[in-house]
Short mmCIF file of C-alpha atoms in Angstrom, two decimals:
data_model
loop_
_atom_site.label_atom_id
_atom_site.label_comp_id
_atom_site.label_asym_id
_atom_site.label_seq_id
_atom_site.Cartn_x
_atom_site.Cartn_y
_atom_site.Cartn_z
CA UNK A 1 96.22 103.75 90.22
CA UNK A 2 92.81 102.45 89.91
CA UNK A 3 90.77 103.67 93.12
CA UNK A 4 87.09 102.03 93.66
CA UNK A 5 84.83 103.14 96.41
CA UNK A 6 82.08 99.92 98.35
CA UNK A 7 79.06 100.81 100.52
CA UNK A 8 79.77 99.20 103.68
CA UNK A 9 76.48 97.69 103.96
CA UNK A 10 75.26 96.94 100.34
CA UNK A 11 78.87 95.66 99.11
CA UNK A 12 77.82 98.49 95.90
CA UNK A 13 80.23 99.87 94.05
CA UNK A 14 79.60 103.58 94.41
CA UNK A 15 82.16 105.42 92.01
CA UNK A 16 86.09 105.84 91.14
CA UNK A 17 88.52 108.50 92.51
CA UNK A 18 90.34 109.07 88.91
CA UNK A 19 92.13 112.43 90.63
CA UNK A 20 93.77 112.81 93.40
CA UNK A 21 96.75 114.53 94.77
CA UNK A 22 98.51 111.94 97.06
CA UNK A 23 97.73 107.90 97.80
CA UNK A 24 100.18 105.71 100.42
CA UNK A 25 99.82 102.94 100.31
CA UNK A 26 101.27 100.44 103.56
CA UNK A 27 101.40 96.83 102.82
CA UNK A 28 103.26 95.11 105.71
CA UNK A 29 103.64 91.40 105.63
CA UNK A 30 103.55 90.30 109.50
CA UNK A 31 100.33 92.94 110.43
CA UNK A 32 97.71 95.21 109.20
CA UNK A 33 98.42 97.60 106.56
CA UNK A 34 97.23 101.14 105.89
CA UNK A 35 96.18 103.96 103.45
CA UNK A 36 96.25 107.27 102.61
CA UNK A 37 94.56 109.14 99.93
CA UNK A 38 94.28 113.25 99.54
CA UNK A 39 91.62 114.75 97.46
CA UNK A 40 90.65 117.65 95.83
CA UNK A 41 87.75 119.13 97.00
CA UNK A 42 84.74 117.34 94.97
CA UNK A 43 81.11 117.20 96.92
CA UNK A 44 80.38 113.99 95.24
CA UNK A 45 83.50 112.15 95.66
CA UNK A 46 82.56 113.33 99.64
CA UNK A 47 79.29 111.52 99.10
CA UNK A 48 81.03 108.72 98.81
CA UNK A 49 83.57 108.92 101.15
CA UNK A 50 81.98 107.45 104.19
CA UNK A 51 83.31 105.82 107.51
CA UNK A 52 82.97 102.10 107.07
CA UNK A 53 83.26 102.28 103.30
CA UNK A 54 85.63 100.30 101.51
CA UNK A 55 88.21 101.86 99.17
CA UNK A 56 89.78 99.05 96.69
CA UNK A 57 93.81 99.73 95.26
CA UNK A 58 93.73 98.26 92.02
CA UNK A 59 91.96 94.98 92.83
CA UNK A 60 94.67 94.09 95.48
CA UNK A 61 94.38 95.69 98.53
CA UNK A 62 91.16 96.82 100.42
CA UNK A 63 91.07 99.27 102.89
CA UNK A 64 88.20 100.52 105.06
CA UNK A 65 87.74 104.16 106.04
CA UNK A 66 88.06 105.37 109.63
CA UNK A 67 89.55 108.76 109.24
CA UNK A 68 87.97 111.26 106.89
CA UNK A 69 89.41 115.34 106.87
CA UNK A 70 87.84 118.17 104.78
CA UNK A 71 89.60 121.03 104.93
CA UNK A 72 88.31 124.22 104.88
CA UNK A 73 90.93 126.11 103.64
CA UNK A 74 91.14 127.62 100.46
CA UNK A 75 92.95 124.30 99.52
CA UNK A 76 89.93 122.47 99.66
CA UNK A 77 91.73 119.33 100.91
CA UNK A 78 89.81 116.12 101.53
CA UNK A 79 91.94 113.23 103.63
CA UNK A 80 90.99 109.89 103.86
CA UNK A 81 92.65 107.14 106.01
CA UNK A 82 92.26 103.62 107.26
CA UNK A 83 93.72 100.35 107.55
CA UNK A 84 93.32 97.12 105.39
CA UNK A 85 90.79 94.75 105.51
CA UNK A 86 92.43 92.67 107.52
CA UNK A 87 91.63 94.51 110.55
CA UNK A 88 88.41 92.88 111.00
CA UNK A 89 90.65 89.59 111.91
CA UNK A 90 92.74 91.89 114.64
CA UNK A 91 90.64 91.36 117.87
CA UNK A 92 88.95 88.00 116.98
CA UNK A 93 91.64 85.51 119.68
CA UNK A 94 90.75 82.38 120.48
CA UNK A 95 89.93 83.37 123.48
CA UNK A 96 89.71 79.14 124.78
CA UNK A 97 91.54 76.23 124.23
CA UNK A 98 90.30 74.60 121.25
CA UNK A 99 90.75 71.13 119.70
CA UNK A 100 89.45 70.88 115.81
CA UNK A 101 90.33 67.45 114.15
CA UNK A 102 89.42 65.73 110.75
CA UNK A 103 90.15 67.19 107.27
CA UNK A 104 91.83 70.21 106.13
CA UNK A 105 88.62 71.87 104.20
CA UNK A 106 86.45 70.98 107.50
CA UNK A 107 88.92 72.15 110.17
CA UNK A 108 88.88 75.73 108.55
CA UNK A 109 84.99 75.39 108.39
CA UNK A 110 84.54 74.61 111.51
CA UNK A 111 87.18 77.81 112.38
CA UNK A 112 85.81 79.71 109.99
CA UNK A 113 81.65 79.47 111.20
CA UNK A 114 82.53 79.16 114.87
CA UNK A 115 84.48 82.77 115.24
CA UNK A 116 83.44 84.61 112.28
CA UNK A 117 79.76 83.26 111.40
CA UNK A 118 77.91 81.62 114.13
CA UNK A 119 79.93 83.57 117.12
CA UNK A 120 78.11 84.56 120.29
CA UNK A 121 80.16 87.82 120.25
CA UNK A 122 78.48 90.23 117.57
CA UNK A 123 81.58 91.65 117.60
CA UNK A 124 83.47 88.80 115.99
CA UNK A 125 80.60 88.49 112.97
CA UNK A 126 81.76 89.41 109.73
CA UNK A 127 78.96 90.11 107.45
CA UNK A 128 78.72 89.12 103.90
CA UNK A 129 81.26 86.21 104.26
CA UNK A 130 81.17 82.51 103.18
CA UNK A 131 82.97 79.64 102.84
CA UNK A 132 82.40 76.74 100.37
CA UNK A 133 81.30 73.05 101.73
CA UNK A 134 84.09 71.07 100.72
CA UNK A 135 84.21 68.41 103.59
CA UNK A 136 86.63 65.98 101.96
CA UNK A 137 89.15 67.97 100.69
CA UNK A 138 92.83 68.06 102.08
CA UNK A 139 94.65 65.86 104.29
CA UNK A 140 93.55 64.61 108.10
CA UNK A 141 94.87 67.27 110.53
CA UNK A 142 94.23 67.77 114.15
CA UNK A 143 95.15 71.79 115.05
CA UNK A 144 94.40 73.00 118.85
CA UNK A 145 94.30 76.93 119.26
CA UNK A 146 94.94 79.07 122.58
CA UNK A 147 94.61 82.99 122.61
CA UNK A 148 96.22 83.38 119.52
CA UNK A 149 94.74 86.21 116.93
CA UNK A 150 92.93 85.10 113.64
CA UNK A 151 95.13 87.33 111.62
#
């Protein structure tokens, strides 16, 4: 398994874990999905192993790290955990009733810079994300939200 290790921050690719001694990893379909990863003891592979870093499963699944465990032991055990990306989306509700109408590409826009871009709330900003100007694209919709989660 191909195991790639992001600075939070700079979006840099910081190194590979090529060893390790145990990786689980939890895609579910309907919410947020998990990993696991234990380490032998290496002090730069610790370097990189930061909370807020993202760890990348074979270009499919991203995880970020909350949960990191050296052990002391003469094991020399280091544990990393976290859930998927799509965490970030977990807390952002629309929290009011909302009305967005026109086309498809401008509707999720319009979502898109209003909860994650452009939100009052720091805590619903996403950094480093975009979304591509495409105003015509997609059929007419009209879609009304009301406390229901991003994810």
């Amino acid at each position: 398994m191909k195991i790639e290790v992001f600075d939070k921050s700079t979006r840099e690719r910081l190194g590979m874990i090529s060893a390790y001694s145990f990786v689980q990893v939890i895609d579910k379909f309907s919410s947020v999905g998990s990993f696991s990863i234990k380490i032998q003891y290496d002090s730069d592979i610790l370097e990189m192993l930061r909370d807020g870093n993202y760890v990348i499963f074979n270009n499919r699944h991203t995880g970020i790290i909350k949960y990191i465990y050296h052990s002391k032991s003469q094991s020399h055990i280091i544990e990393v955990k976290g859930p998927f990306l799509k965490k970030l989306l977990d807390y952002r509700v629309f929290e009011n009733s909302n009305k967005f109408s026109g086309t498809l590409s401008s509707v999720c826009n319009d979502i898109v810079q209003s909860r994650f871009m452009n939100s009052e709330d720091t805590k619903r900003f996403i950094p480093y994300i975009s979304i591509k100007d495409n105003e015509n694209s997609g059929p007419e919709i009209s879609k009304s939200t009301l406390g229901l989660s991003a994810l």
